[in-house]
Coordinates of C-alpha atoms in Angstrom, one line a residue:
Chain A
M19 CA 1.2 56.9 50.0
P20 CA -0.3 60.1 51.1
Q21 CA -3.7 60.0 52.7
T22 CA -6.8 61.6 51.1
P23 CA -8.2 64.2 53.6
T24 CA -11.8 64.8 53.9
Q25 CA -12.5 68.5 54.6
T26 CA -12.7 69.7 51.0
E27 CA -13.9 67.2 48.4
Y28 CA -11.7 67.2 45.4
E29 CA -12.3 65.7 41.9
A30 CA -9.7 64.6 39.4
V31 CA -9.6 65.7 35.8
I32 CA -7.6 63.3 33.6
G33 CA -6.7 63.2 29.9
L34 CA -4.7 60.5 28.0
E35 CA -2.4 60.9 25.0
I36 CA -1.8 57.3 23.7
H37 CA 0.8 56.5 21.0
V38 CA -0.1 53.4 19.0
Q39 CA 2.5 51.9 16.9
L40 CA 0.6 50.9 13.7
R41 CA 1.7 47.2 12.8
T42 CA 2.7 47.7 9.2
Q43 CA 5.5 45.7 7.7
S44 CA 7.4 48.7 6.5
K45 CA 8.0 52.2 7.8
L46 CA 5.6 55.3 7.4
F47 CA 7.7 57.0 4.7
C48 CA 10.3 54.4 3.5
P49 CA 10.3 50.6 2.8
D50 CA 12.6 49.6 5.7
S51 CA 11.3 46.9 7.8
T52 CA 9.7 47.7 11.2
R53 CA 10.8 44.4 12.7
F54 CA 11.6 44.6 16.5
G55 CA 14.9 43.3 17.9
D56 CA 17.2 43.5 14.9
E57 CA 20.9 44.5 15.1
P58 CA 21.1 48.2 15.4
N59 CA 20.6 50.4 12.3
V60 CA 20.1 47.4 10.0
N61 CA 16.7 48.7 8.9
T62 CA 17.6 52.2 7.9
C63 CA 18.0 54.1 4.6
P64 CA 18.7 57.7 3.5
V65 CA 15.1 58.7 4.2
C66 CA 14.7 57.7 7.9
L67 CA 18.4 58.7 8.5
G68 CA 17.7 62.2 7.3
Y69 CA 20.2 62.3 4.4
P70 CA 19.8 65.5 2.3
G71 CA 17.6 65.0 -0.7
A72 CA 15.9 61.8 0.4
L73 CA 12.2 62.1 -0.1
P74 CA 9.4 60.4 2.0
V75 CA 6.5 58.4 0.2
L76 CA 3.6 57.7 2.3
N77 CA 2.7 54.1 3.2
K78 CA -0.9 53.3 2.2
K79 CA -1.4 50.6 4.8
A80 CA -0.6 53.0 7.6
V81 CA -3.2 55.4 6.3
E82 CA -5.8 52.5 6.2
Y83 CA -4.9 51.5 9.8
A84 CA -5.3 55.1 11.0
V85 CA -8.6 55.3 9.4
M86 CA -10.0 52.1 10.9
L87 CA -8.8 53.0 14.3
G88 CA -10.4 56.5 13.9
L89 CA -13.6 54.8 12.8
A90 CA -13.6 52.4 15.8
L91 CA -13.4 55.4 18.0
N92 CA -16.3 57.1 16.4
C93 CA -14.1 59.9 14.9
E94 CA -14.8 62.0 11.9
I95 CA -12.3 61.1 9.1
A96 CA -10.9 64.0 7.2
E97 CA -11.1 63.7 3.5
L98 CA -8.3 66.3 3.4
S99 CA -5.5 66.3 5.9
K100 CA -1.8 67.2 5.7
F101 CA 1.5 66.5 7.2
D102 CA 3.7 68.9 9.1
R103 CA 7.2 69.3 10.4
K104 CA 7.6 69.5 14.2
H105 CA 11.1 70.7 15.0
Y106 CA 13.2 69.7 17.9
F107 CA 16.8 68.8 18.4
Y108 CA 17.6 65.4 20.0
P109 CA 19.9 62.6 18.8
D110 CA 17.0 60.1 18.3
L111 CA 15.6 62.3 15.6
P112 CA 18.2 62.6 12.7
K113 CA 16.3 65.1 10.5
A114 CA 15.9 67.5 13.5
Y115 CA 12.1 67.4 12.8
Q116 CA 9.5 64.8 13.1
I117 CA 6.9 64.4 10.3
S118 CA 3.5 64.8 12.1
Q119 CA 0.2 66.3 11.6
Y120 CA -0.5 69.6 13.3
N121 CA -3.7 71.5 12.4
M122 CA -5.3 69.1 10.0
P123 CA -5.2 65.7 11.5
V124 CA -6.8 62.6 9.9
C125 CA -9.2 61.9 12.7
T126 CA -11.2 64.3 15.0
N127 CA -14.1 64.5 17.3
G128 CA -14.4 60.8 18.5
Y129 CA -15.5 59.2 21.7
M130 CA -15.4 56.1 23.9
E131 CA -18.1 55.1 26.3
L132 CA -16.9 53.7 29.6
S133 CA -18.8 51.2 31.8
T134 CA -19.3 54.0 34.4
G135 CA -21.4 55.9 32.0
T136 CA -18.8 58.5 31.3
R137 CA -18.2 59.4 27.7
V138 CA -14.6 60.3 27.0
R139 CA -14.5 62.6 24.1
I140 CA -11.5 62.1 21.7
N141 CA -10.1 65.4 20.5
R142 CA -8.0 64.0 17.6
A143 CA -5.8 61.2 16.4
H144 CA -2.9 62.1 14.1
M145 CA -0.3 60.1 12.2
E146 CA 3.4 60.6 12.8
E147 CA 6.7 58.9 12.6
D148 CA 8.4 57.3 15.7
A149 CA 12.0 58.4 16.8
G150 CA 15.0 56.1 17.2
K151 CA 16.4 54.6 20.4
L152 CA 19.3 55.7 22.4
V153 CA 21.7 53.7 24.6
H154 CA 23.5 55.7 27.0
A155 CA 27.2 54.7 27.7
G156 CA 29.0 54.8 31.1
A157 CA 25.9 55.2 33.2
E158 CA 22.5 53.6 33.8
G159 CA 20.5 56.4 32.2
L160 CA 20.9 59.6 30.4
A161 CA 22.3 61.5 33.6
G162 CA 25.9 61.1 34.0
S163 CA 26.6 59.1 30.8
D164 CA 29.8 59.9 28.8
Y165 CA 28.2 59.6 25.4
S166 CA 25.2 57.9 23.6
L167 CA 24.7 55.4 20.9
V168 CA 21.9 55.8 18.5
D169 CA 19.9 53.0 16.9
L170 CA 17.5 54.3 14.2
N171 CA 15.7 51.0 13.4
R172 CA 12.6 52.3 15.0
A173 CA 12.8 55.8 13.4
G174 CA 10.0 56.2 11.0
T175 CA 7.7 53.5 12.4
P176 CA 4.2 54.7 11.9
L177 CA 2.4 55.9 15.0
L178 CA -1.2 57.1 15.6
E179 CA -1.3 59.6 18.5
I180 CA -4.8 59.6 20.2
V181 CA -5.6 62.6 22.3
S182 CA -8.5 62.5 24.7
E183 CA -10.3 65.4 26.2
P184 CA -9.9 65.7 30.0
D185 CA -13.2 63.8 30.6
I186 CA -11.8 61.0 32.7
K187 CA -12.7 61.3 36.3
S188 CA -10.8 58.6 38.2
A189 CA -7.7 56.3 38.1
A190 CA -10.0 53.4 37.6
E191 CA -11.6 55.1 34.5
A192 CA -8.1 55.9 33.1
R193 CA -7.3 52.2 33.3
E194 CA -10.6 51.2 31.7
Y195 CA -10.0 53.7 28.8
M196 CA -6.6 52.3 28.2
T197 CA -7.7 48.6 28.4
N198 CA -10.5 49.4 26.0
M199 CA -8.1 51.1 23.6
R200 CA -5.8 48.1 23.8
N201 CA -8.7 45.7 23.1
I202 CA -9.8 47.9 20.0
V203 CA -6.4 47.9 18.4
R204 CA -6.1 44.2 18.8
Y205 CA -9.5 43.5 17.4
L206 CA -8.7 45.6 14.5
G207 CA -5.3 44.0 14.1
V208 CA -3.7 47.5 13.7
C209 CA -1.3 47.1 16.7
D210 CA -0.3 44.2 19.0
G211 CA -1.2 46.3 22.0
N212 CA 1.9 45.2 23.9
M213 CA 2.6 48.0 26.4
E214 CA 5.7 46.3 27.8
E215 CA 7.4 46.4 24.5
G216 CA 6.3 49.9 23.8
S217 CA 3.9 49.1 21.0
M218 CA 1.4 51.2 22.9
R219 CA 2.7 54.2 25.1
C220 CA 0.6 56.5 27.2
D221 CA 1.1 59.9 28.9
V222 CA -1.5 60.7 31.5
N223 CA -2.3 64.4 32.3
I224 CA -3.8 64.9 35.7
S225 CA -5.0 67.7 37.8
V226 CA -7.3 68.0 40.6
R227 CA -9.9 70.8 41.8
P228 CA -12.4 71.2 44.5
K229 CA -15.7 69.7 43.5
G230 CA -17.8 72.2 41.7
Q231 CA -15.1 74.5 40.7
T232 CA -15.2 75.0 36.8
E233 CA -11.7 76.1 36.1
F234 CA -8.9 73.4 35.9
G235 CA -6.1 73.0 38.4
T236 CA -2.5 72.9 37.3
K237 CA -1.7 69.7 35.7
T238 CA 1.2 67.3 35.7
E239 CA 1.9 64.8 33.1
I240 CA 3.0 61.2 34.0
K241 CA 5.1 59.1 31.7
N242 CA 6.7 55.7 31.5
M243 CA 3.7 53.4 32.5
N244 CA 4.0 50.0 30.9
S245 CA 0.8 48.3 31.9
T246 CA -2.8 49.2 32.5
R247 CA -2.4 48.5 36.1
A248 CA 0.5 50.9 36.4
I249 CA -1.8 53.6 34.8
E250 CA -4.3 53.1 37.6
Q251 CA -1.7 53.0 40.3
A252 CA 0.2 56.1 39.0
A253 CA -3.0 58.1 38.6
E254 CA -4.2 57.1 42.1
Y255 CA -0.8 58.2 43.6
E256 CA -0.6 61.4 41.6
I257 CA -4.2 62.4 42.6
A258 CA -3.5 61.8 46.3
R259 CA -0.1 63.6 46.0
Q260 CA -1.8 66.7 44.4
V261 CA -4.6 66.8 46.9
Q262 CA -2.3 66.6 49.8
I263 CA -0.3 69.5 48.5
L264 CA -3.3 71.7 48.0
E265 CA -4.7 70.7 51.5
S266 CA -1.5 71.9 53.2
G267 CA -1.7 75.1 51.4
G268 CA 0.9 74.5 48.6
S269 CA 0.5 74.7 44.8
I270 CA 1.1 72.3 42.1
T271 CA 4.1 72.8 39.8
Q272 CA 3.4 72.0 36.2
A273 CA 5.9 69.3 35.2
S274 CA 6.5 66.0 33.7
R275 CA 6.7 63.1 36.2
L276 CA 8.0 59.6 35.8
W277 CA 6.2 56.6 37.2
N278 CA 8.5 54.5 39.2
E279 CA 7.3 50.8 39.1
A280 CA 9.7 49.8 41.9
T281 CA 8.7 52.2 44.5
S282 CA 5.1 53.0 43.2
E283 CA 5.7 56.7 43.1
T284 CA 5.9 59.4 40.6
M285 CA 9.2 61.3 40.5
L286 CA 9.9 64.7 39.0
M287 CA 11.3 64.4 35.5
R288 CA 11.4 68.0 34.3
V289 CA 9.7 71.3 34.9
K290 CA 7.9 72.6 32.0
E291 CA 8.7 76.3 31.0
G292 CA 5.9 77.1 28.7
E293 CA 5.0 75.6 25.4
A294 CA 8.0 74.2 23.5
D295 CA 8.9 76.0 20.3
Y296 CA 8.2 73.4 17.8
R297 CA 8.1 75.8 14.8
Y298 CA 5.5 73.7 12.9
F299 CA 5.2 74.2 9.2
P300 CA 3.6 72.2 6.3
E301 CA 5.7 69.3 5.1
P302 CA 6.8 70.4 1.6
D303 CA 7.9 66.9 0.6
L304 CA 4.4 65.4 1.1
R305 CA 1.2 66.3 -0.8
P306 CA -1.9 66.9 1.2
L307 CA -3.6 63.5 1.9
H308 CA -6.9 62.9 0.3
I309 CA -9.1 60.0 1.6
S310 CA -12.1 59.6 -0.5
R311 CA -15.6 58.9 0.9
E312 CA -15.6 55.6 -1.0
W313 CA -12.3 54.6 0.5
I314 CA -13.5 55.4 4.0
E315 CA -16.8 53.4 3.4
A316 CA -14.8 50.4 2.0
L317 CA -12.7 50.4 5.3
K318 CA -15.9 50.8 7.4
R319 CA -17.4 47.6 5.7
Q320 CA -14.0 45.8 6.7
L321 CA -14.2 46.6 10.4
P322 CA -14.4 43.4 12.4
E323 CA -16.7 43.0 15.4
L324 CA -15.3 45.4 18.0
P325 CA -14.9 44.6 21.7
E326 CA -18.0 46.5 22.9
E327 CA -20.1 44.7 20.2
R328 CA -18.8 41.3 21.4
R329 CA -19.5 42.2 25.1
A330 CA -23.0 43.3 24.2
R331 CA -23.6 40.0 22.3
Y332 CA -22.2 37.9 25.1
I333 CA -24.4 39.6 27.8
S334 CA -27.6 40.2 26.0
E335 CA -27.8 37.2 23.6
L336 CA -26.1 34.5 25.4
D337 CA -26.7 35.8 29.0
F338 CA -23.1 35.7 30.3
S339 CA -22.2 37.4 33.6
T340 CA -20.3 40.6 33.2
H341 CA -17.2 38.9 34.7
D342 CA -17.3 36.0 32.2
A343 CA -17.9 38.4 29.3
S344 CA -15.0 40.6 30.4
I345 CA -12.7 37.7 30.3
L346 CA -13.8 36.6 26.8
V347 CA -13.6 40.2 25.6
D348 CA -10.3 41.3 27.1
V349 CA -8.5 38.1 26.1
K350 CA -9.5 38.2 22.4
E351 CA -8.2 34.8 21.7
L352 CA -10.4 33.2 24.4
G353 CA -13.4 34.8 22.8
D354 CA -12.4 33.8 19.4
F355 CA -12.0 30.2 20.7
F356 CA -15.4 30.3 22.3
D357 CA -17.0 31.6 19.1
A358 CA -15.3 28.9 17.0
A359 CA -16.4 26.0 19.6
R360 CA -19.9 27.2 20.1
P361 CA -21.6 26.0 16.9
H362 CA -20.5 22.5 17.9
C363 CA -21.7 22.7 21.5
P364 CA -25.2 23.1 22.7
H365 CA -24.0 23.4 26.3
Y366 CA -22.2 26.6 25.8
K367 CA -22.3 27.8 29.5
T368 CA -20.1 24.7 30.4
L369 CA -17.8 25.8 27.5
V370 CA -17.5 29.3 29.1
N371 CA -16.8 27.8 32.5
W372 CA -13.9 25.7 31.1
L373 CA -12.6 28.7 29.3
T374 CA -12.8 31.2 32.2
G375 CA -11.9 28.6 34.8
E376 CA -9.4 25.8 34.2
I377 CA -8.1 27.0 30.8
T378 CA -7.4 30.6 32.0
A379 CA -5.7 29.2 35.1
Y380 CA -3.6 26.8 32.9
L381 CA -2.5 29.8 30.6
K382 CA -1.6 31.9 33.5
T383 CA 0.6 29.3 35.3
E384 CA 2.2 28.1 32.1
K385 CA 2.6 31.7 30.7
K386 CA 1.2 30.5 27.5
S387 CA -1.3 31.8 25.0
M388 CA -4.1 29.8 23.5
A389 CA -2.1 29.4 20.3
D390 CA 0.7 27.6 22.2
T391 CA -1.6 24.8 23.3
R392 CA -2.7 21.8 21.2
L393 CA -6.4 22.2 22.1
T394 CA -8.7 22.9 19.3
P395 CA -12.2 24.4 19.6
N396 CA -13.7 21.1 18.2
A397 CA -12.0 19.1 20.8
L398 CA -13.2 21.3 23.7
A399 CA -16.8 21.2 22.3
E400 CA -16.5 17.4 22.3
L401 CA -15.1 17.3 25.8
V402 CA -18.1 19.4 27.1
E403 CA -20.5 17.0 25.4
L404 CA -18.8 13.9 26.9
Q405 CA -19.1 15.5 30.3
E406 CA -22.7 16.8 29.8
N407 CA -24.1 13.5 28.7
N408 CA -22.3 11.7 31.6
T409 CA -20.0 9.6 29.5
I410 CA -17.1 10.8 31.7
S411 CA -17.1 12.2 35.2
S412 CA -15.8 15.9 35.9
T413 CA -12.7 14.4 37.4
T414 CA -11.9 12.6 34.1
A415 CA -12.8 15.6 32.2
K416 CA -10.2 17.7 34.1
K417 CA -7.5 15.1 33.5
L418 CA -8.4 14.8 29.9
L419 CA -8.4 18.6 29.5
A420 CA -4.9 18.8 30.8
E421 CA -3.8 16.2 28.2
L422 CA -5.6 17.9 25.3
L423 CA -3.9 21.2 26.1
E424 CA -0.4 19.5 26.1
K425 CA -0.8 17.0 23.4
G426 CA -4.0 17.6 21.5
G427 CA -6.2 14.8 20.1
S428 CA -9.8 13.8 20.0
P429 CA -11.4 13.4 23.4
A430 CA -14.0 11.0 22.2
K431 CA -11.2 8.7 20.7
I432 CA -9.0 8.9 23.8
V433 CA -11.9 8.0 26.1
E434 CA -12.8 5.0 23.9
E435 CA -9.1 3.8 23.5
R436 CA -8.4 4.0 27.2
D437 CA -11.7 3.0 28.5
M438 CA -12.1 6.2 30.4
A439 CA -15.9 6.2 30.2
Q440 CA -17.5 6.4 33.5
I441 CA -19.5 3.4 34.6
S442 CA -23.2 4.4 34.9
D443 CA -24.6 1.0 34.2
V444 CA -26.7 0.3 37.4
G445 CA -26.5 -3.6 36.9
E446 CA -22.7 -3.5 36.6
L447 CA -22.2 -1.1 39.6
K448 CA -24.7 -2.9 41.7
K449 CA -22.8 -6.2 41.4
M450 CA -19.6 -4.5 42.5
V451 CA -21.1 -2.7 45.4
E452 CA -22.6 -6.0 46.7
D453 CA -19.2 -7.7 46.4
V454 CA -17.4 -4.9 48.3
I455 CA -20.0 -5.0 51.0
A456 CA -19.7 -8.7 51.3
N457 CA -16.0 -8.6 51.5
N458 CA -16.1 -5.9 54.3
P459 CA -18.6 -7.1 56.8
K460 CA -17.0 -5.2 59.8
Q461 CA -17.1 -1.8 58.0
A462 CA -20.6 -2.5 56.8
Q463 CA -21.7 -3.0 60.4
Q464 CA -20.1 0.1 61.5
F465 CA -22.1 2.0 58.9
R466 CA -25.3 0.4 59.9
D467 CA -24.4 1.5 63.5
G468 CA -24.5 5.1 62.3
K469 CA -20.8 5.7 61.5
E470 CA -21.3 7.8 58.4
Q471 CA -17.8 8.4 57.4
V472 CA -17.4 4.7 56.7
L473 CA -19.3 5.3 53.4
G474 CA -16.2 7.2 52.1
F475 CA -14.2 3.9 52.6
F476 CA -16.6 2.0 50.4
V477 CA -16.7 4.7 47.7
G478 CA -12.9 4.5 47.7
Q479 CA -12.9 0.7 47.2
I480 CA -15.2 1.0 44.2
M481 CA -13.2 3.8 42.7
R482 CA -10.0 1.8 43.1
A483 CA -11.7 -1.2 41.4
T484 CA -12.9 0.9 38.6
Q485 CA -9.8 3.1 38.3
G486 CA -11.9 6.2 39.1
S487 CA -14.4 5.6 36.3
A488 CA -17.6 4.8 38.3
N489 CA -20.2 7.4 38.4
P490 CA -19.8 8.7 42.0
E491 CA -23.3 9.8 42.5
L492 CA -24.6 6.4 41.5
V493 CA -22.1 4.6 43.7
N494 CA -23.3 6.7 46.7
Q495 CA -26.9 6.1 46.1
L496 CA -26.3 2.2 45.6
L497 CA -24.2 1.8 48.8
R498 CA -27.0 3.6 50.9
E499 CA -29.6 1.2 49.4
L500 CA -27.5 -2.0 49.8
I501 CA -25.8 -1.8 53.0
Chain B
M24 CA 8.4 95.3 7.5
T25 CA 9.6 92.8 10.1
V26 CA 12.9 93.5 11.8
I27 CA 14.6 90.6 13.5
D28 CA 15.9 91.9 16.8
Q29 CA 18.6 90.6 19.2
E30 CA 16.1 88.8 21.3
T31 CA 14.8 86.7 18.4
I32 CA 18.3 85.8 17.3
D33 CA 19.1 84.7 20.9
H34 CA 16.0 82.5 21.0
V35 CA 16.6 80.9 17.6
A36 CA 20.2 80.4 18.5
K37 CA 19.3 78.6 21.7
L38 CA 16.7 76.4 19.8
A39 CA 19.4 75.5 17.2
R40 CA 22.0 74.8 20.0
L41 CA 24.3 77.5 18.5
D42 CA 26.8 79.3 20.6
L43 CA 27.1 82.7 18.8
T44 CA 29.7 85.5 19.4
D45 CA 28.4 89.1 19.6
A46 CA 29.8 89.8 16.1
E47 CA 27.9 86.8 14.8
K48 CA 24.8 87.9 16.4
E49 CA 25.1 91.3 14.8
Q50 CA 25.7 89.7 11.5
Y51 CA 22.8 87.3 11.6
T52 CA 20.4 90.0 12.9
Q53 CA 21.1 91.9 9.7
E54 CA 21.0 88.8 7.4
L55 CA 17.9 87.3 8.8
T56 CA 16.1 90.7 8.6
N57 CA 17.0 90.9 4.9
I58 CA 15.8 87.3 4.4
I59 CA 12.5 87.8 6.1
Q60 CA 11.8 91.1 4.3
L61 CA 12.4 89.4 1.0
I62 CA 10.0 86.7 1.8
E63 CA 7.5 89.0 3.1
S64 CA 7.1 90.4 -0.3
L65 CA 5.0 87.1 -0.9
N66 CA 2.4 88.7 1.5
T67 CA 1.5 91.2 -1.3
M68 CA 0.0 88.3 -3.4
D69 CA -3.7 87.7 -3.0
V70 CA -4.1 84.1 -2.1
S71 CA -7.7 84.3 -0.7
Q72 CA -8.9 82.1 -3.5
V73 CA -6.2 79.5 -3.1
T74 CA -7.0 76.5 -1.0
L75 CA -5.3 73.1 -0.4
E76 CA -8.3 71.6 -2.1
L77 CA -6.9 72.9 -5.4
D78 CA -4.4 70.1 -5.2
A79 CA -7.0 67.5 -5.1
S80 CA -6.6 66.7 -8.8
Q81 CA -3.2 65.5 -8.1
E82 CA -3.1 62.1 -6.7
V83 CA -0.9 61.4 -3.6
P84 CA 1.7 58.8 -4.5
F85 CA 1.3 55.9 -2.1
R86 CA 3.7 53.2 -1.4
E87 CA 2.5 49.6 -0.8
D88 CA 3.4 48.0 2.6
L89 CA 6.2 45.8 1.3
P90 CA 9.5 45.9 3.3
Q91 CA 12.6 45.9 1.4
Q92 CA 16.3 46.1 2.5
R93 CA 18.0 48.3 0.0
F94 CA 21.0 49.5 1.9
D95 CA 23.9 48.0 3.8
R96 CA 24.5 49.4 7.2
K97 CA 28.2 49.4 6.6
D98 CA 27.7 51.9 3.8
L99 CA 25.2 54.0 5.7
L100 CA 27.5 54.3 8.7
K101 CA 30.6 55.3 6.5
I102 CA 29.7 58.9 6.6
A103 CA 29.2 58.9 10.3
P104 CA 31.9 60.6 12.1
E105 CA 32.0 58.0 15.0
P106 CA 30.3 54.7 14.1
E107 CA 30.5 52.2 17.1
E108 CA 29.4 48.6 16.9
G109 CA 26.7 49.4 14.3
F110 CA 25.5 52.4 16.2
F111 CA 25.9 56.1 15.5
R112 CA 27.9 57.5 18.5
V113 CA 27.0 61.0 19.6
P114 CA 28.5 63.4 22.2
K115 CA 27.2 63.6 25.7
I116 CA 23.6 64.8 25.8
L117 CA 23.3 66.3 29.2
E118 CA 26.1 68.5 30.6
N119 CA 27.2 67.6 34.1

C-alpha cells in the first residue's frame, strides 16, 4: 500500500453508480421467472432471447419498486418518462441493445444525508434490464478462453441504476453511502441487498485533487467489489495510489480498474478511449411511461419506516447509544425483533443488551439469521423479566437463552419445570450457609484469620448444593455475616 | 443533405464488428447516403407542437408480476447454431 505524502494536501472526489436488482418474481419485460440458481436458460423466452418480432410488456411491480426507492432517496418522480435502446455488442446481450432509460429517467434530483454531515446528491435513478451470464471455457476468465457459454436466465431481470453526484469525500463515506443504500432497499423490500450474489453491484468513480482546486482530476472507475468493506478498502487504496502518482510527477490514466480481494489492490482492466458509442434512441416497442400523481401518492403512503427514521427513533425516543442503534438499524431483523418484543418488556435496555451482545455473537458464530433460531420476541421479553425481577440469575439467563435459541419454548415454564429459579429466600439460604460453616470449621477459621480467598470456597459449596441457583450476592452477604 | 463518408462507414462497421472489403465500403457509402437523405425528408415536417405528452391518453399496457414458464428450453435452443449442455455456445470473445 503506497504511503500518503504530506507536502500537498489532497482531497478525494468520489461518486457511486449502484445497480439494484429489483426483487420482482418475473422479468422486466416478459413473464419468465427471475429465480436465482436454476439450470441455464430455463427461464427464457423469445422476448429476453431477442427473437425477431417478440415484444416487451412492462412489469408493473418493477415500476412500483423503482418509484418507492426513488421516494426513499428524496427523488423527484417523473410523471412522464420513457425507455431507450442502448446499443452494444456482447454475447450476454442477445438483442444487441439493452432497454434502458436515457434522457427521461423515472427518478431525478434526490439526496442522501450521511452521518458526517455530507449530503450526497443523487443525479438520477433509471430502470433497465440486466444482461445474461457468461461461462468462459478453457481458461479461468475471459482471457485465453477457447469459447464461451451463454446463460440468459438473468437477462431481462429488472435493475434500477442509481447515479450519485461526486459529493463523497472519503472511503469511509463511500462505505456509509453503500451501507445506507443496502439498508434502504432491504427496509423497502425491493431488493435483498446481497452484494456477494450480485443483487447489488457498485462502480466507484474516484479522482483526487489538491485541496482548494475547483476542477476535477482525471478519474478512474473501480469495479468488482462484493461487500461494503471492499468498497472502503478499494477506495482507500485507489486514493493513495493516485496521490502517489501525482506526487511523483506522473499523471492519472482514465481507466476501469478491478478490485482484487485477494491482494487488496486495484488492477488495470481496460483503458477508456472516449465515450462509448451507444447510439441511444427511443424504444419504439414501449410507450412512454406515465405515472400519475395519485399512484405516486399511494406508493408514498405505503412506504415503511426507513432506516434513518428508525435510527432517529431509537436514539431520541429510547435513548440508545449510537453503537446499539447502528446494530439494530443495520441488521433489520434485529430491529424488527426488538420492536416486536418491546411492548411486552418494560426493561427494554436489557432487551437491547441481549440483542446486541449474546444474540448477535451467537448469530455470528453459528452463521445464522434470526429467522433460523427458535427464539420468539415474547420469549425474549419473558426472559428479560425473569432476570430483572431476580427470579433467575444472569448465569441461568445465559444458559436459558442458549436453549431458547436452539429449541424455543417459554422461559417461565422451563424455569418452573426444572426448578431453575434462583434461591433468594433469606431464611432458606441462611440455614445452608450455617450448615456449610459448621461442616468446614478449618476453612472458617482461616477466613477469620484474614484469608479472604477462602470465601470463594464457601460460595462454591453453596452453589454446588443448590446447583447454581442460589442468588450469589445474597450468599456472599450471608457468609460475611455468619462466619 | 447529409452525405455518409468513408470515415463514418469505418466507424459503423467497427461498432457492428463487420469486416468490409473496399468494394463493400464503397457500396454502403452510397446506400446509406441514399437512406439517410430519404429519412431526412422528415425534417421538413413541423413537429414543434408535437410532444410525448400527446400520447398520454393512451394507457401503457402493464403486466402483473406473475411468473410463467411458457417455453421449453429444448425448443428455444433448437435454432441456436451450437447449443451445449443447455447453454448457447458462442465463439471466442477476445482474440489472442
